[in-house]
Short mmCIF file of C-alpha atoms and ligand atoms in Angstrom, two decimals:
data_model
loop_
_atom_site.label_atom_id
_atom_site.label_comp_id
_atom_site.label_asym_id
_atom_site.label_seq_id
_atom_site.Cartn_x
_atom_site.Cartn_y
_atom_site.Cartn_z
CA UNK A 186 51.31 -44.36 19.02
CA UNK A 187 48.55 -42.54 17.51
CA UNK A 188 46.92 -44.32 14.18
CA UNK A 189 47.18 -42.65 10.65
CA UNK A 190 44.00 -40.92 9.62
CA UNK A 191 42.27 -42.81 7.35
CA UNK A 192 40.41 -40.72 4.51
CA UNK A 193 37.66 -42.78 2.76
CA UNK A 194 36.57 -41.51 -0.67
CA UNK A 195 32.99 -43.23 -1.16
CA UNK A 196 31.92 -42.87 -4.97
CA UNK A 197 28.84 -43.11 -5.95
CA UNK A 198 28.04 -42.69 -2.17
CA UNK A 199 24.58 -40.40 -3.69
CA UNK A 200 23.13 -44.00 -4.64
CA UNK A 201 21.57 -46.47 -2.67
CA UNK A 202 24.35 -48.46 -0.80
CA UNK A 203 26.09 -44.69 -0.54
CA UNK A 204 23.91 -43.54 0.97
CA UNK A 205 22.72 -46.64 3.35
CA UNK A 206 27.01 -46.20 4.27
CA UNK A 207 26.21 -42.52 5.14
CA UNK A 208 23.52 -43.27 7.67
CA UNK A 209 25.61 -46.29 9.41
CA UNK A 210 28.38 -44.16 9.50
CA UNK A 211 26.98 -41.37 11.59
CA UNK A 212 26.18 -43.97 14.22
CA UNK A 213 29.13 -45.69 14.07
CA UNK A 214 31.88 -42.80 14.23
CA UNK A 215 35.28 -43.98 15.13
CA UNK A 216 38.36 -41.67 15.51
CA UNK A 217 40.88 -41.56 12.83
CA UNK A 218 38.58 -41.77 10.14
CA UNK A 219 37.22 -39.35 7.34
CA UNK A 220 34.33 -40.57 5.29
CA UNK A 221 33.80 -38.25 2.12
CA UNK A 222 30.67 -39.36 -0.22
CA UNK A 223 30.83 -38.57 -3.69
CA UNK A 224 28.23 -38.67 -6.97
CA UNK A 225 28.65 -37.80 -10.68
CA UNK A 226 27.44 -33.76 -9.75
CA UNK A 227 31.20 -34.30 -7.65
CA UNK A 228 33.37 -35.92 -10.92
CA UNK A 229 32.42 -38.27 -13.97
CA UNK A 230 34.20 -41.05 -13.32
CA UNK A 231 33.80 -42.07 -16.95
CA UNK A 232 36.55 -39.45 -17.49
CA UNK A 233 40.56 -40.02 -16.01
CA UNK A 234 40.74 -35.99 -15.80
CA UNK A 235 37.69 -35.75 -13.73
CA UNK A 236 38.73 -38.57 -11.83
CA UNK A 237 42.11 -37.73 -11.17
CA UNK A 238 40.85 -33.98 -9.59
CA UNK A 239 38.56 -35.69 -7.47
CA UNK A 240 41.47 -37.78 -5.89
CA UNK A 241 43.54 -34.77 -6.18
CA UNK A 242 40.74 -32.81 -4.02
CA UNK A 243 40.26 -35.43 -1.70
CA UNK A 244 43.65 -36.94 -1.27
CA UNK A 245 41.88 -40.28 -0.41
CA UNK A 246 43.58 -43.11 1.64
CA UNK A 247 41.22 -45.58 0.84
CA UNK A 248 38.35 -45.92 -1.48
CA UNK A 249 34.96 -47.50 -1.61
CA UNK A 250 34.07 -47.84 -5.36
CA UNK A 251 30.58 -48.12 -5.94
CA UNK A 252 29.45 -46.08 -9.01
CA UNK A 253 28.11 -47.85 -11.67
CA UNK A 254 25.88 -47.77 -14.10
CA UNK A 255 23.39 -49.68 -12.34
CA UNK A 256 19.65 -51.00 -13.59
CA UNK A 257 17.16 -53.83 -13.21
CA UNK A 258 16.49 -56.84 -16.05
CA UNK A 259 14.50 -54.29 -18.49
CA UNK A 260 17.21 -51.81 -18.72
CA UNK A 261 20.09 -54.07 -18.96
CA UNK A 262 18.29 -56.08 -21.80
CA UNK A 263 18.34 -52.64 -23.75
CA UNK A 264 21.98 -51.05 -23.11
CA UNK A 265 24.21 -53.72 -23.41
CA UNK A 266 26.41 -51.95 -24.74
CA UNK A 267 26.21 -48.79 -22.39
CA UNK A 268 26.62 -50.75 -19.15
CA UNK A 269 30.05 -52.50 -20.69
CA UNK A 270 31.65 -49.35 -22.07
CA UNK A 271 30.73 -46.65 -18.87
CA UNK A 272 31.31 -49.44 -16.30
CA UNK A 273 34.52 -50.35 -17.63
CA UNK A 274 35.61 -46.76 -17.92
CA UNK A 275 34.59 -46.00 -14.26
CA UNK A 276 36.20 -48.90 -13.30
CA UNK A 277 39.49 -48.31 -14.63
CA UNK A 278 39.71 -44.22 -13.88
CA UNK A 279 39.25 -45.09 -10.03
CA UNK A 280 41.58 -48.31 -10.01
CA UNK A 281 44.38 -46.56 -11.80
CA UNK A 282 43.88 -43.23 -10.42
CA UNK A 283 43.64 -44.69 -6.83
CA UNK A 284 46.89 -46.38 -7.50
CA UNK A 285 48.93 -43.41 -8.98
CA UNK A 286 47.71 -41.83 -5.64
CA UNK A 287 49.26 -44.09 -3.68
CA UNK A 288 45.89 -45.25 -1.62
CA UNK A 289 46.36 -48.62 0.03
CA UNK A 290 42.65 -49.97 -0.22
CA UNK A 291 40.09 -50.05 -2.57
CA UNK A 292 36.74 -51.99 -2.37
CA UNK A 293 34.92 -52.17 -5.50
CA UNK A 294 31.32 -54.25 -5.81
CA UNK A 295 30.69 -56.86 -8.31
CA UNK A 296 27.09 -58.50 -7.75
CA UNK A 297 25.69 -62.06 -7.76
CA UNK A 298 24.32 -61.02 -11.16
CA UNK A 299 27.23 -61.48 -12.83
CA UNK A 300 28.03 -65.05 -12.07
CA UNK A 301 27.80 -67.86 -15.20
CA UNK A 302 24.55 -68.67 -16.53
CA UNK A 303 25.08 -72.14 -16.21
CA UNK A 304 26.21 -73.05 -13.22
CA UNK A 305 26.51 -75.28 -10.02
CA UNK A 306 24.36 -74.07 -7.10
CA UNK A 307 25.25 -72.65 -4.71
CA UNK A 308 27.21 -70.10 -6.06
CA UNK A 309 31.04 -69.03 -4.14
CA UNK A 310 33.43 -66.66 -4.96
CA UNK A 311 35.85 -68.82 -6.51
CA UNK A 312 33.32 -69.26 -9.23
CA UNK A 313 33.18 -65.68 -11.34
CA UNK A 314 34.66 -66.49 -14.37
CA UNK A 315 33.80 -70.29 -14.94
CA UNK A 316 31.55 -69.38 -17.81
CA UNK A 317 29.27 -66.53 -19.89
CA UNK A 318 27.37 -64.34 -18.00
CA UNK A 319 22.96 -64.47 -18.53
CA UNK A 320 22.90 -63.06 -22.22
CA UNK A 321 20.52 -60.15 -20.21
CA UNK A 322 23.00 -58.46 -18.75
CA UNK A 323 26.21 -59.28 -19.96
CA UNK A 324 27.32 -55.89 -20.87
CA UNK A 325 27.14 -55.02 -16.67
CA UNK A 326 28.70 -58.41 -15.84
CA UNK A 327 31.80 -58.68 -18.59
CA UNK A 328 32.47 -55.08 -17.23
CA UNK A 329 32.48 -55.63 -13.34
CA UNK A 330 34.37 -59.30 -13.91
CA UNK A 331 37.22 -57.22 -14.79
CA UNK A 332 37.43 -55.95 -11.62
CA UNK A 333 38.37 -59.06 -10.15
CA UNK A 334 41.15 -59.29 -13.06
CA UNK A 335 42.38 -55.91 -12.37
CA UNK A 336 42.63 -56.47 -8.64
CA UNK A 337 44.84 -59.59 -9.25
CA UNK A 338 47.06 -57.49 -11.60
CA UNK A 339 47.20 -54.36 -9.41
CA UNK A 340 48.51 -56.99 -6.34
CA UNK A 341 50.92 -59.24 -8.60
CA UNK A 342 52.77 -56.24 -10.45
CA UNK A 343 52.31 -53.83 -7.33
CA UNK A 344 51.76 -55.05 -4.63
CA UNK A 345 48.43 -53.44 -3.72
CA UNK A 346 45.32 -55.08 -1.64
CA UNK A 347 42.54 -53.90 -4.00
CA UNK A 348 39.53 -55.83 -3.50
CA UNK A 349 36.00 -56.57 -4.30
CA UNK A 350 32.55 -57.43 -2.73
CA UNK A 351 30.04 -59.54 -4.14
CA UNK A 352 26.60 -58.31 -2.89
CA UNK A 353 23.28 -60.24 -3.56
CA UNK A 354 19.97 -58.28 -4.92
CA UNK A 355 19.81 -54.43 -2.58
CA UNK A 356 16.91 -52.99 -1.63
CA UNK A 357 16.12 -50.53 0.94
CA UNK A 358 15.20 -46.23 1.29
CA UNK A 359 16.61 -44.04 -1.63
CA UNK A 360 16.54 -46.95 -4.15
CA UNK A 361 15.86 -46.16 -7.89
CA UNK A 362 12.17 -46.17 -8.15
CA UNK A 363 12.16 -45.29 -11.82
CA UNK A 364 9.86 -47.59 -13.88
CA UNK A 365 12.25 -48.60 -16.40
CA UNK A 366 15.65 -48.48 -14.82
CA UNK A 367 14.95 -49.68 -11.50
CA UNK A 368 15.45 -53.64 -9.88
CA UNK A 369 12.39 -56.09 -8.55
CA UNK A 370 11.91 -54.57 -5.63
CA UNK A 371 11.83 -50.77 -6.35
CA UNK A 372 9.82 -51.73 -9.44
CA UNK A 373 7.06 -52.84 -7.62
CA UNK A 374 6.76 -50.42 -5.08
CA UNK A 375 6.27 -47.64 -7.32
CA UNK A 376 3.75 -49.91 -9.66
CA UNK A 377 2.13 -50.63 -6.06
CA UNK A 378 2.07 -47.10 -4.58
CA UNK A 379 1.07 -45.70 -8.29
CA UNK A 380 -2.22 -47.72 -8.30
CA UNK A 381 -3.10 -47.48 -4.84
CA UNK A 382 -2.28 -43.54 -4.24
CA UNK A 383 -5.58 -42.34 -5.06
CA UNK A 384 -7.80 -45.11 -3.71
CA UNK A 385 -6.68 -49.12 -1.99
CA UNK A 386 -10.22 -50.66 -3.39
CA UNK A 387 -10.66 -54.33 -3.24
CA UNK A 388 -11.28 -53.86 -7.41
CA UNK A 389 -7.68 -53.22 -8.44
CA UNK A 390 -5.37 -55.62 -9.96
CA UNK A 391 -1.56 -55.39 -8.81
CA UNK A 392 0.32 -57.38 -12.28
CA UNK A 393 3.23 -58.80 -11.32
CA UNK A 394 5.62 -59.65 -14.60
CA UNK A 395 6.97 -62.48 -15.28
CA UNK A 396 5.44 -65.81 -13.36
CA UNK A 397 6.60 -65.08 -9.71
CA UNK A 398 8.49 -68.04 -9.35
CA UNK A 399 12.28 -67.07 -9.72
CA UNK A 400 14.34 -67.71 -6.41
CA UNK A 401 16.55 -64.34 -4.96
CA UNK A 402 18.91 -63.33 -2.04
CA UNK A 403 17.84 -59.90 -1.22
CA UNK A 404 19.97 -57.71 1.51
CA UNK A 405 18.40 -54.92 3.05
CA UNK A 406 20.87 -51.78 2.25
CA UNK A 407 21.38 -50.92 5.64
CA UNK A 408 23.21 -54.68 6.77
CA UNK A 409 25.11 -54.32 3.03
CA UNK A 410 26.31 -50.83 4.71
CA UNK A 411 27.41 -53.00 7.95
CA UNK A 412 28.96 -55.38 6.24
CA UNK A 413 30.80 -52.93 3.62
CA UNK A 414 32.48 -51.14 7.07
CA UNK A 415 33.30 -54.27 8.27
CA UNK A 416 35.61 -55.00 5.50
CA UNK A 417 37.25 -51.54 4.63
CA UNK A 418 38.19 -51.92 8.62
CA UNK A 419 38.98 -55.83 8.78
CA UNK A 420 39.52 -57.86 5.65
CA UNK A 421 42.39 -57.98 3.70
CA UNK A 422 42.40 -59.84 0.81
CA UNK A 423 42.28 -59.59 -2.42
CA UNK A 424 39.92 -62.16 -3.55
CA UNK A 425 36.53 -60.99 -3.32
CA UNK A 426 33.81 -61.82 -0.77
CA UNK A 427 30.06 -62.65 -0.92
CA UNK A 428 27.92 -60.40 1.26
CA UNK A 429 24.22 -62.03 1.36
CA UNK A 430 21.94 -63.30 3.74
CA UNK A 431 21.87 -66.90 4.44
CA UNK A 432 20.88 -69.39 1.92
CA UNK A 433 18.06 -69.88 4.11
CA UNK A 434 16.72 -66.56 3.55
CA UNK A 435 16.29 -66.74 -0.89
CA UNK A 436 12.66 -65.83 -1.67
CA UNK A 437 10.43 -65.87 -4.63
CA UNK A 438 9.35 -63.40 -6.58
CA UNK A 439 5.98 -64.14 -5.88
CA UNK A 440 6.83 -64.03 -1.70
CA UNK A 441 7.80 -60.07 -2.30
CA UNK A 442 5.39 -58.96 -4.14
CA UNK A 443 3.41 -60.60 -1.03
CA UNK A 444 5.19 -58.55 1.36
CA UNK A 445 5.40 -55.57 -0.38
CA UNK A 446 1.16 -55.97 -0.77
CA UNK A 447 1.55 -56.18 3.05
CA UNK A 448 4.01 -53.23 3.66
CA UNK A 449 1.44 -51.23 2.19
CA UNK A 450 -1.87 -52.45 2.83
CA UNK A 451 -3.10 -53.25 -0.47
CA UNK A 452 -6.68 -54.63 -0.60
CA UNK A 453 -7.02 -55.92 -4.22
CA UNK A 454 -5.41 -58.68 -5.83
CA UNK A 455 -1.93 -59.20 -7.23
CA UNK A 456 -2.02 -61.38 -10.82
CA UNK A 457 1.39 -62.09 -12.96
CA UNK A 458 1.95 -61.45 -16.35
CA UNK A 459 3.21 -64.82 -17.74
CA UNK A 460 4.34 -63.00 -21.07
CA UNK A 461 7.16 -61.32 -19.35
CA UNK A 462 10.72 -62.66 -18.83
CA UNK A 463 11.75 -64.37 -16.16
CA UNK A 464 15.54 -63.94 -16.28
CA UNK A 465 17.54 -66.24 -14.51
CA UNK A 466 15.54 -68.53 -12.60
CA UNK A 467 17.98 -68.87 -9.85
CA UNK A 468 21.05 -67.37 -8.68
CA UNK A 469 21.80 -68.85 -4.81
CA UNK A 470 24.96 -67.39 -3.43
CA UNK A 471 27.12 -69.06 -0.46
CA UNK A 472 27.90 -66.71 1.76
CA UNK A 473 30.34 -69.60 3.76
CA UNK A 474 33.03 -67.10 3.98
CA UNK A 475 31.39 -64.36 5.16
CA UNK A 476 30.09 -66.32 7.95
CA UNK A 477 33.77 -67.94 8.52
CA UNK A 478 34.35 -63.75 9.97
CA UNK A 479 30.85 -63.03 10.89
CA UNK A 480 29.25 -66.43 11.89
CA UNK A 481 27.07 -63.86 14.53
CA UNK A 482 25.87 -61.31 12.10
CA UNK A 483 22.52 -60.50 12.44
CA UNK A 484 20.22 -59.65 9.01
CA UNK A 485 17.06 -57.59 9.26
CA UNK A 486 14.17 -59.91 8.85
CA UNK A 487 12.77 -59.27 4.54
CA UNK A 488 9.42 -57.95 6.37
CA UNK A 489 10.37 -55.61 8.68
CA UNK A 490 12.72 -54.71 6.00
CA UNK A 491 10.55 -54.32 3.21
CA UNK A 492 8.14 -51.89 5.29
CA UNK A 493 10.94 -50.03 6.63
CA UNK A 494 11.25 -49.31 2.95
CA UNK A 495 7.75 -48.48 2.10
CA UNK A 496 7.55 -46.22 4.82
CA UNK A 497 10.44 -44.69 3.54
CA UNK A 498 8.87 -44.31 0.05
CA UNK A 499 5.66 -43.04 0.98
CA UNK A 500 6.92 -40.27 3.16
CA UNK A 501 9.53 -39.17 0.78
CA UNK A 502 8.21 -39.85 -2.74
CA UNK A 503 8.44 -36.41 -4.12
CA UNK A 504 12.10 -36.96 -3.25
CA UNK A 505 12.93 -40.35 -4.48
CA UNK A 506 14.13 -41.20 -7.66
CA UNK A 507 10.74 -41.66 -9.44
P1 NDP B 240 22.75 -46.50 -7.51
O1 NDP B 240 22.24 -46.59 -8.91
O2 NDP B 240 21.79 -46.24 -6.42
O3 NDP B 240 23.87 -45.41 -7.44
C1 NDP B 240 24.83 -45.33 -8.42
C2 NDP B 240 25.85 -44.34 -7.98
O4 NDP B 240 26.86 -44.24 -8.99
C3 NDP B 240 25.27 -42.94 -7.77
O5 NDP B 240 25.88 -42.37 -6.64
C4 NDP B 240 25.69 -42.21 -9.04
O6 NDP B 240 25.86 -40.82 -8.86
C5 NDP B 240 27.05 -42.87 -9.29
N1 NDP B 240 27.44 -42.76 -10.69
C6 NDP B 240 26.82 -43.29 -11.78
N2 NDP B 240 27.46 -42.93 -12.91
C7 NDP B 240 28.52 -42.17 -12.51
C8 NDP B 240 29.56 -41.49 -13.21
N3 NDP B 240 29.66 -41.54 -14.54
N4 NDP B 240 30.47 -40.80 -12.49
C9 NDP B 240 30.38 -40.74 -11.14
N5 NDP B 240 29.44 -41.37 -10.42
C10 NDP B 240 28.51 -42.07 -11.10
O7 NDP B 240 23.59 -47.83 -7.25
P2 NDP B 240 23.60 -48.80 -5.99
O8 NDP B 240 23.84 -48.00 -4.76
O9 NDP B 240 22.43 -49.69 -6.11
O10 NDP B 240 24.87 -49.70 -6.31
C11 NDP B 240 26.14 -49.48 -5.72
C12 NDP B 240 27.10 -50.55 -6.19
O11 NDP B 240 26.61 -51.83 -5.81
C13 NDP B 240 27.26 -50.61 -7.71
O12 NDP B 240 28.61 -50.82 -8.03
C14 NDP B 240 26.42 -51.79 -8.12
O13 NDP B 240 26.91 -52.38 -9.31
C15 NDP B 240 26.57 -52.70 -6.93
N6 NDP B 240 25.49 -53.64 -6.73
C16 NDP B 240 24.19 -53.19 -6.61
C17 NDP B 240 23.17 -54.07 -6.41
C18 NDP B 240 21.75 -53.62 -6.28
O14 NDP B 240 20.86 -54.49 -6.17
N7 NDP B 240 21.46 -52.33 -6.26
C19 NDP B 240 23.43 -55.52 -6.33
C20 NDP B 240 24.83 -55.88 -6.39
C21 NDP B 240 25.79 -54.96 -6.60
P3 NDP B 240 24.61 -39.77 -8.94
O15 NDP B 240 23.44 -40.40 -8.26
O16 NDP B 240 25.13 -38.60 -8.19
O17 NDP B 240 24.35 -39.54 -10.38
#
């Protein structure tokens, strides 16, 4: 008997992970299924009209949710507010619109970020909602918990598998390189390429804020992608799963401003800014279940990561989101 086809609305499939799906994707075509990748030029998810012409355009059978308002520790600290309100908006258009629509799956992403503050290490999914979010970013965190709620209430009263992922810290090409909205890694890059671009002399000083010695899981966008496929086609569940690297694999701050230094050949020195805040100091996620499915799941080494991303940058920085 031949299989439905399966149509896959990805939003916010412009952005980072989107677009580390869309490359996967093309090498990893199977019959039956119909990826469509959508960004806010396509619908504002922040509005139910928009959203529900999108869905009626598309006439999705599954959905992989991942706009957001997303930004790094700086930009969180300052728009609270923002990242609560348009997140939970988003949120709720493409849950409820997706179920009025009938569509049987919907991934949404939650992040490590948005664990408790105080907490037992590691981290696990069953965890979320033992306690406040870091007071940095609890506008983003309140408003993608909610998810998780949501999900439980769109199963119990209807019946529908609508689930979530848990990614650590992404990285990889077409990140958000802007100074003030972007994460870690992005952030440094630019700094990085900025000072260097005219001139790698042994004189210049790469700063560094904060004091280099907070722990994080980073995934390289490209095994997130992987991984992301890997559930839409094989796990059903509505409790939400980590995707991370090992536990193995958490770095400093101080080891990736290292290999960024290396990724692009800088020859001065890097210094950190002790004035600057930390944020949390650690965050280690257990990615146990994950590995219960995938126990053979190769990640790209940081290194050869983090230069595949530099390269990336440097060829196509008029492009990137600067
Ligand atoms: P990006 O910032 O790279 O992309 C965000 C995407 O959301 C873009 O496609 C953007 O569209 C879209 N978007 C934003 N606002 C709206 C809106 N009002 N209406 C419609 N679309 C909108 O994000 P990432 O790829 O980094 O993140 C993807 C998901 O992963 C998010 O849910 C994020 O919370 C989660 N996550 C990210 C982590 C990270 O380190 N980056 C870590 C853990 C989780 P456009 O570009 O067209 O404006």
């Amino acid at each position: 008997m031949c299989e439905k086809e399966k149509i896959i609305l990805v939003t916010g499939g412009t952005g980072l992970v989107g677009k580390a799906i869309q490359s996967v994707i093309e090498a990893d075509k199977i019959k039956n299924e119909k990826w469509i990748f959508v960004g806010s030029k396509d619908a504002d998810l922040c509005n139910k009209q928009g959203t529900e012409k999108l869905f009626e355009k598309h006439k999705p059978t599954h959905v992989v949710h991942l706009a957001a308002m997303v930004g790094g520790l700086f930009h969180n600290m300052a728009h609270n507010l923002d990242f609560l309100r348009n997140n939970i908006h988003m949120n709720d258009n493409v849950l409820q619109t997706a179920h009025e629509n009938n569509v049987v799956k919907v991934i949404s992403c939650l992040s490590t970020c948005i664990f408790p503050d105080k907490t037992t290490y590691p981290i696990d999914e069953t965890m979320i909602h033992n306690g406040p979010p870091h007071p940095s970013n609890y506008g983003y965190s309140y408003a993608k918990r909610l998810i998780d709620i949501a999900n439980k209430g769109y199963y119990e009263q209807h019946g529908r598998i609508y689930t979530s992922i848990i990614p650590c810290n992404v990285f990889g090409p077409n990140d958000n390189f802007h100074p003030s909205a972007s994460h870690v890694i992005p952030g440094l890059m630019r700094r990085l390429y900025d000072l260097i671009k005219n001139g790698n002399t042994e004189d210049k000083t790469f700063t560094v804020l904060g004091s280099g010695k907070p722990l994080r899981q980073f995934i390289y966008s490209l095994d997130l992608a992987k991984l992301i496929i890997w559930v839409l086609r094989g796990y059903d569940s509505v409790e939400p799963i980590i995707l991370s690297v090992d536990e193995s694999q958490e770095v400093t701050i101080s080891q990736v401003a290292e290999a960024i230094a290396q990724a692009f050949d800088f020859k001065g020195k890097i210094v950190y800014d002790l004035s600057a805040a930390d944020g949390q100091y650690k965050k280690t996620a257990s990615n146990a279940k994950l590995r219960k499915y995938l126990p053979d799941f190769q990640f790209t080494p940081f290194t050869q990561a983090i230069k595949e991303t530099v390269d990336w940058y440097i060829a196509n920085y008029d492009q990137a989101r600067n």
